[in-house]
Amino acid sequence: MSESRLVVALDLTDKDRALEIARSIGRQVFAIKINWPLVLAGSGSIIGEIARVSRVVCDFKIADIPNTNSIIAKFARDQGAWGIISHSFTGLESLRSVVEASGDTKVFSVVAMSHPGSDLINDNYRKLMDISERAGVYGYIAPGNKLSDLSEIRKRTKKTIMSPGIGSQGGRASDAIKAGADLVIVGRSIYESADPVTAAEAINEEIAKAVEQN
Ligand code: O7M
């Protein structure tokens, strides 16, 4: 079977439950995404703990001055993160500082979002992609539940696109893949499920079929 394209968002404040899920699904997913809820519930060392069972993407949506951005990016890199997510609306210097401090850790920039009210960002995806290209990012975050935005972004880049907005936010993994996502982010539909392993398997199968049909 080809490699999974599923990134599981573990937005839990129960560190033990998060680790339990990570250990049970770590080998069947592309990566596990860690956001502020999990880090604030424990400490940054959770990155290294989860990195033992899966690639880790640190979703810190970095959005500060270059110096602060560098400190955050370096921390994630030193803990063993495979990827790190940064905002791009703070401008070229801020995003470039993330790319420079990240070393081999891959930087994904947010250029459009999935939630209601994200128009301010989404209407500016061209400018944000321009900043991101100049900063040298590895890939993009674009919404898997706003398919016209996702496909416009796909048309403008060959880089890796990671897409949230699946399940609880109304999107479908297969539609996101067909619209141009390389990787699909899923949170609640997996970690709130009574059986996260089976839930992740079902999404892996849906993605694999969509990839075949593409
Ligand atoms: O599947 P969910 O809705 O439970 O979780 C989605 C995850 O993706 C959650 O961790 C969000 O913070 C994140 N996310 C979005 O939902 N929408 C966005 O536009 C961007 C992200 C994200 O991952 O940005 C990097």
Tab-separated table of C-alpha atoms and ligand atoms in Angstrom:
chain	number	residue	atom	x	y	z
A	1	MET	CA	0.000	0.000	0.000
A	2	SER	CA	1.255	3.506	-0.793
A	3	GLU	CA	2.189	5.862	1.999
A	4	SER	CA	-0.625	7.485	3.953
A	5	ARG	CA	-1.544	11.108	3.145
A	6	LEU	CA	-3.356	11.590	6.422
A	7	VAL	CA	-2.157	14.090	9.038
A	8	VAL	CA	-3.944	13.662	12.348
A	9	ALA	CA	-4.499	16.794	14.457
A	10	LEU	CA	-4.327	15.890	18.150
A	11	ASP	CA	-5.962	18.971	19.662
A	12	LEU	CA	-6.345	17.460	23.093
A	13	THR	CA	-5.450	18.836	26.498
A	14	ASP	CA	-5.203	15.311	27.912
A	15	LYS	CA	-1.576	14.441	27.234
A	16	ASP	CA	-1.929	10.764	28.187
A	17	ARG	CA	-4.870	10.273	25.823
A	18	ALA	CA	-2.977	12.099	23.072
A	19	LEU	CA	0.039	9.822	23.534
A	20	GLU	CA	-2.181	6.740	23.605
A	21	ILE	CA	-3.792	7.729	20.293
A	22	ALA	CA	-0.439	8.697	18.782
A	23	ARG	CA	1.035	5.299	19.669
A	24	SER	CA	-1.959	3.447	18.257
A	25	ILE	CA	-2.141	5.291	14.915
A	26	GLY	CA	1.426	6.573	14.505
A	27	ARG	CA	2.431	3.937	11.943
A	28	GLN	CA	-0.663	4.279	9.753
A	29	VAL	CA	-0.589	8.055	9.213
A	30	PHE	CA	1.731	10.443	7.385
A	31	ALA	CA	2.176	12.657	10.437
A	32	ILE	CA	0.665	13.844	13.687
A	33	LYS	CA	-0.034	17.549	14.004
A	34	ILE	CA	0.453	19.197	17.398
A	35	ASN	CA	-1.221	22.514	18.138
A	36	TRP	CA	-1.281	24.818	21.189
A	37	PRO	CA	-3.873	22.810	23.193
A	38	LEU	CA	-1.504	19.856	23.604
A	39	VAL	CA	1.646	21.907	24.183
A	40	LEU	CA	-0.061	24.186	26.714
A	41	ALA	CA	-1.424	21.146	28.550
A	42	GLY	CA	2.054	19.763	29.101
A	43	SER	CA	5.272	21.084	27.684
A	44	GLY	CA	7.199	21.272	24.446
A	45	SER	CA	8.736	17.886	25.233
A	46	ILE	CA	5.526	16.300	23.865
A	47	ILE	CA	6.974	17.007	20.387
A	48	GLY	CA	9.888	14.649	21.012
A	49	GLU	CA	7.665	12.045	22.660
A	50	ILE	CA	5.331	11.881	19.657
A	51	ALA	CA	8.255	12.075	17.227
A	52	ARG	CA	9.251	8.593	18.473
A	53	VAL	CA	6.124	7.110	16.875
A	54	SER	CA	5.387	9.400	13.916
A	55	ARG	CA	6.517	12.435	11.962
A	56	VAL	CA	5.410	15.531	13.875
A	57	VAL	CA	4.093	18.751	12.388
A	58	CYS	CA	4.133	21.646	14.862
A	59	ASP	CA	1.143	23.818	14.108
A	60	PHE	CA	2.161	26.936	15.993
A	61	LYS	CA	0.833	29.276	13.252
A	62	ILE	CA	3.803	31.487	13.964
A	63	ALA	CA	2.868	35.164	13.514
A	64	ASP	CA	5.331	37.454	15.246
A	65	ILE	CA	8.424	39.575	14.685
A	66	PRO	CA	11.397	37.805	13.070
A	67	ASN	CA	13.339	37.294	16.316
A	68	THR	CA	10.442	35.693	18.206
A	69	ASN	CA	9.581	33.593	15.166
A	70	SER	CA	13.153	32.278	15.008
A	71	ILE	CA	13.091	31.222	18.656
A	72	ILE	CA	9.835	29.278	18.193
A	73	ALA	CA	10.970	27.630	14.951
A	74	LYS	CA	14.335	26.625	16.397
A	75	PHE	CA	12.624	25.119	19.453
A	76	ALA	CA	10.349	22.970	17.273
A	77	ARG	CA	13.298	21.910	15.115
A	78	ASP	CA	15.428	20.976	18.136
A	79	GLN	CA	12.598	18.844	19.551
A	80	GLY	CA	12.569	16.809	16.326
A	81	ALA	CA	9.627	18.275	14.398
A	82	TRP	CA	9.401	17.141	10.752
A	83	GLY	CA	7.343	20.196	9.831
A	84	ILE	CA	6.309	23.543	11.219
A	85	ILE	CA	3.409	25.798	10.296
A	86	SER	CA	3.732	29.561	10.070
A	87	HIS	CA	1.451	32.399	9.112
A	88	SER	CA	2.580	34.492	6.167
A	89	PHE	CA	0.501	37.660	6.702
A	90	THR	CA	3.181	39.046	9.041
A	91	GLY	CA	5.366	39.609	5.967
A	92	LEU	CA	8.502	38.450	4.220
A	93	GLU	CA	11.043	39.124	6.982
A	94	SER	CA	8.963	37.309	9.595
A	95	LEU	CA	8.365	34.261	7.409
A	96	ARG	CA	11.956	34.172	6.175
A	97	SER	CA	13.135	34.063	9.793
A	98	VAL	CA	11.044	30.904	10.293
A	99	VAL	CA	12.518	29.275	7.182
A	100	GLU	CA	16.073	30.166	8.202
A	101	ALA	CA	15.677	28.951	11.794
A	102	SER	CA	13.945	25.710	10.789
A	103	GLY	CA	16.924	24.066	9.101
A	104	ASP	CA	15.780	20.707	7.709
A	105	THR	CA	12.348	21.038	9.336
A	106	LYS	CA	9.848	21.792	6.586
A	107	VAL	CA	7.949	25.073	6.721
A	108	PHE	CA	4.317	25.250	5.579
A	109	SER	CA	2.736	28.676	5.309
A	110	VAL	CA	-0.951	29.416	5.820
A	111	VAL	CA	-2.353	31.190	2.753
A	112	ALA	CA	-6.065	30.416	3.193
A	113	MET	CA	-8.142	29.050	6.068
A	114	SER	CA	-11.152	26.802	6.562
A	115	HIS	CA	-13.338	28.596	9.105
A	116	PRO	CA	-16.211	31.055	8.632
A	117	GLY	CA	-14.813	34.590	8.603
A	118	SER	CA	-11.453	33.686	7.060
A	119	ASP	CA	-12.108	35.952	4.032
A	120	LEU	CA	-9.517	38.522	5.052
A	121	ILE	CA	-6.793	35.886	4.644
A	122	ASN	CA	-8.398	33.930	1.807
A	123	ASP	CA	-9.000	37.015	-0.356
A	124	ASN	CA	-5.274	37.698	-0.184
A	125	TYR	CA	-3.882	34.240	-0.990
A	126	ARG	CA	-2.008	35.510	-4.075
A	127	LYS	CA	-0.060	38.089	-2.056
A	128	LEU	CA	0.523	35.537	0.705
A	129	MET	CA	1.815	32.969	-1.798
A	130	ASP	CA	4.142	35.562	-3.251
A	131	ILE	CA	5.595	36.298	0.202
A	132	SER	CA	5.830	32.554	0.892
A	133	GLU	CA	7.661	31.827	-2.373
A	134	ARG	CA	10.169	34.577	-1.706
A	135	ALA	CA	10.709	33.270	1.830
A	136	GLY	CA	11.367	29.770	0.465
A	137	VAL	CA	8.657	27.717	2.168
A	138	TYR	CA	8.342	23.960	1.569
A	139	GLY	CA	4.570	23.915	1.250
A	140	TYR	CA	1.191	25.457	1.939
A	141	ILE	CA	-1.873	25.161	4.155
A	142	ALA	CA	-5.107	25.623	2.176
A	143	PRO	CA	-8.686	24.684	3.117
A	144	GLY	CA	-10.060	21.274	2.195
A	145	ASN	CA	-13.635	22.509	2.691
A	146	LYS	CA	-13.339	25.545	0.371
A	147	LEU	CA	-12.549	23.765	-2.831
A	148	SER	CA	-12.447	26.740	-5.164
A	149	ASP	CA	-9.796	28.422	-2.975
A	150	LEU	CA	-7.875	25.136	-2.757
A	151	SER	CA	-7.887	24.530	-6.511
A	152	GLU	CA	-6.822	28.134	-7.255
A	153	ILE	CA	-3.889	27.694	-4.888
A	154	ARG	CA	-3.070	24.301	-6.485
A	155	LYS	CA	-2.941	25.943	-9.937
A	156	ARG	CA	-0.280	28.340	-8.698
A	157	THR	CA	2.131	25.874	-7.077
A	158	LYS	CA	3.613	22.401	-7.396
A	159	LYS	CA	4.610	22.439	-3.734
A	160	THR	CA	3.049	20.217	-1.060
A	161	ILE	CA	-0.397	21.374	0.076
A	162	MET	CA	-1.794	20.235	3.433
A	163	SER	CA	-5.547	20.741	3.860
A	164	PRO	CA	-7.717	20.902	6.998
A	165	GLY	CA	-11.494	21.408	7.193
A	166	ILE	CA	-12.384	17.720	6.783
A	167	GLY	CA	-15.149	15.942	8.705
A	168	SER	CA	-16.230	18.230	11.564
A	169	GLN	CA	-15.833	21.341	9.366
A	170	GLY	CA	-17.823	19.844	6.505
A	171	GLY	CA	-15.156	18.896	3.960
A	172	ARG	CA	-14.444	15.422	2.543
A	173	ALA	CA	-10.938	13.996	2.305
A	174	SER	CA	-11.591	12.645	-1.212
A	175	ASP	CA	-12.825	16.048	-2.478
A	176	ALA	CA	-9.801	17.807	-1.007
A	177	ILE	CA	-7.444	15.345	-2.739
A	178	LYS	CA	-9.261	15.805	-6.068
A	179	ALA	CA	-9.047	19.616	-5.682
A	180	GLY	CA	-5.283	19.419	-5.223
A	181	ALA	CA	-4.377	18.584	-1.619
A	182	ASP	CA	-1.368	16.281	-1.137
A	183	LEU	CA	-1.995	15.768	2.571
A	184	VAL	CA	-5.272	15.941	4.489
A	185	ILE	CA	-5.543	17.101	8.119
A	186	VAL	CA	-8.219	15.471	10.291
A	187	GLY	CA	-8.755	16.138	13.989
A	188	ARG	CA	-12.047	15.578	15.813
A	189	SER	CA	-13.397	12.923	13.448
A	190	ILE	CA	-10.488	10.767	14.587
A	191	TYR	CA	-9.581	11.729	18.152
A	192	GLU	CA	-13.221	12.006	19.293
A	193	SER	CA	-14.097	8.679	17.689
A	194	ALA	CA	-14.583	5.673	19.975
A	195	ASP	CA	-12.090	3.842	17.753
A	196	PRO	CA	-9.473	6.249	16.321
A	197	VAL	CA	-7.569	3.433	14.576
A	198	THR	CA	-10.609	2.356	12.544
A	199	ALA	CA	-11.566	5.997	11.854
A	200	ALA	CA	-8.056	6.719	10.531
A	201	GLU	CA	-8.100	3.522	8.421
A	202	ALA	CA	-11.404	4.569	6.815
A	203	ILE	CA	-9.999	7.988	5.873
A	204	ASN	CA	-6.799	6.381	4.541
A	205	GLU	CA	-8.951	4.161	2.298
A	206	GLU	CA	-11.056	7.097	1.087
A	207	ILE	CA	-7.880	9.031	0.241
A	208	ALA	CA	-6.288	6.048	-1.532
A	209	LYS	CA	-9.383	5.666	-3.765
A	210	ALA	CA	-9.398	9.400	-4.576
A	211	VAL	CA	-5.695	9.279	-5.474
A	212	GLU	CA	-6.374	6.316	-7.816
A	213	GLN	CA	-9.237	8.167	-9.521
A	214	ASN	CA	-7.256	11.410	-9.904
B	1	O7M	O1	-10.623	18.224	11.963
B	1	O7M	P1	-10.786	19.323	12.978
B	1	O7M	O2	-11.701	20.389	12.540
B	1	O7M	O3	-11.098	18.819	14.353
B	1	O7M	O4	-9.331	19.986	13.169
B	1	O7M	C1	-8.715	20.721	12.157
B	1	O7M	C2	-7.297	21.066	12.536
B	1	O7M	O5	-6.731	21.837	11.474
B	1	O7M	C3	-7.162	21.916	13.791
B	1	O7M	O6	-5.945	21.557	14.413
B	1	O7M	C4	-7.078	23.329	13.273
B	1	O7M	O7	-6.338	24.155	14.119
B	1	O7M	C5	-6.360	23.126	11.933
B	1	O7M	N1	-6.686	24.105	10.879
B	1	O7M	C6	-7.990	24.338	10.512
B	1	O7M	O8	-8.921	23.699	10.986
B	1	O7M	N2	-8.257	25.310	9.583
B	1	O7M	C7	-7.295	26.031	8.975
B	1	O7M	O9	-7.593	26.864	8.132
B	1	O7M	C8	-5.963	25.762	9.287
B	1	O7M	C9	-5.680	24.756	10.195
B	1	O7M	C10	-4.321	24.357	10.295
B	1	O7M	O10	-3.928	23.255	10.507
B	1	O7M	O11	-3.450	25.304	10.008
B	1	O7M	C11	-2.159	24.951	9.936
